[in-house]
Amino acid sequence: MPQPPYADIMTLPLLVDCDTGIDDAIALSYLAAHPGARITGIVSTGGNVQVEAVHRNNLVLAELLDLDAPIARGAARPLVQEPMYADDTHGPGGLGHAELPEPSRAGDPRSGAQLWVDLARSHPGELVGLVLGPHTNLALALEIEPELPQLLRRLHIMGGAINHRGNTGPTSEWNVAVDPEAAQRVFAAFSTAPQRPVLGSLEATEAVRFTQHELDLFITLAERTGHPVAQILVDALRFYFEFHEADGFGWTAHVHDPLIAAHAVTGEFAGTRPLAVDVELAGTLTRGQTVGDELGRWAREPNVELLTGVRPELFIEHLLGTLETDLR
Ligand code: BDR
Ligand code: CA
């Protein structure tokens, strides 16, 4: 039996930095449902849609999922380059065809970067960071508190494509491509962390491929429970399938972020291997590419644990099983 990564604590305090986003919404729902996870803060980062829309999605989902963690709005734009959005992938509001109610609770007045810093300082050595969107706000937080890598228990990142095509540019993955400078700074700063960050790049997350079977399981969940979040996920997923079909992948959806969340909480569904990774900032064709030094040519210490050997069937069963316990 694999050991849970944090066998010494009952519930893992997590800060989730996300650009919600269809798969981000599934990850948040999963974390809200898992008895071993406690979301202590959410940072809304612009990416899949503008930061205002991401923030609204996070506020509404948190309310419907009964989460009372602070939710802070992040920066309006990436560190250097112009913003870009993926409303073709995630829909104009970020959650596909889902129609959300107005949020009735307010966000936290702090910036996303400040929330990173405050939660890391108030849970020294305990807080697990989960980056499911661009790295902008974590990079800004490092400017306020350069000791963040020492304060966090561990960082888990969905980002990059190592030995795999991109899903944004030919060689770049979305979360890194939106803000390559931020990703580069995070990888560099966390090379001093006591525990290497766990990087779930596309070759791992694209192993999780929903088919009509998984969509049917979500539809059944929504029908049986009548839970508003289950219905939001169904309406969001239908859009995600339509996008993937239009993009040439067939009637399917790559569901990235929940795998990273589940691996962070359970330590299961994939293994890891150490690797030195950096971000291409200057390439005229390859800006935003995550480059992994497989042969040690840079003579640098590995700075990530790369997720590998994903077991998608086990993961999907666990994901649905966890959601079923909570969305009642
Ligand atoms: C990542 O990009 C976003 O569109 C998804 O939410 C995921 O975090 C995959 O490249
Ligand atoms: Ca995301």
Tab-separated table of C-alpha atoms in Angstrom, residues 28 109 120 176 201 211 274 285 303:
chain	number	residue	atom	x	y	z
A	28	LEU	CA	-12.215	22.299	-5.952
A	109	PRO	CA	-9.892	42.089	0.676
A	120	ALA	CA	2.128	30.306	4.696
A	176	VAL	CA	3.054	28.288	-18.155
A	201	SER	CA	2.714	18.241	-16.697
A	211	THR	CA	-15.258	9.706	-22.403
A	274	PRO	CA	13.336	13.964	-10.017
A	285	LEU	CA	9.017	29.671	-31.565
A	303	ASN	CA	14.223	21.090	-8.915
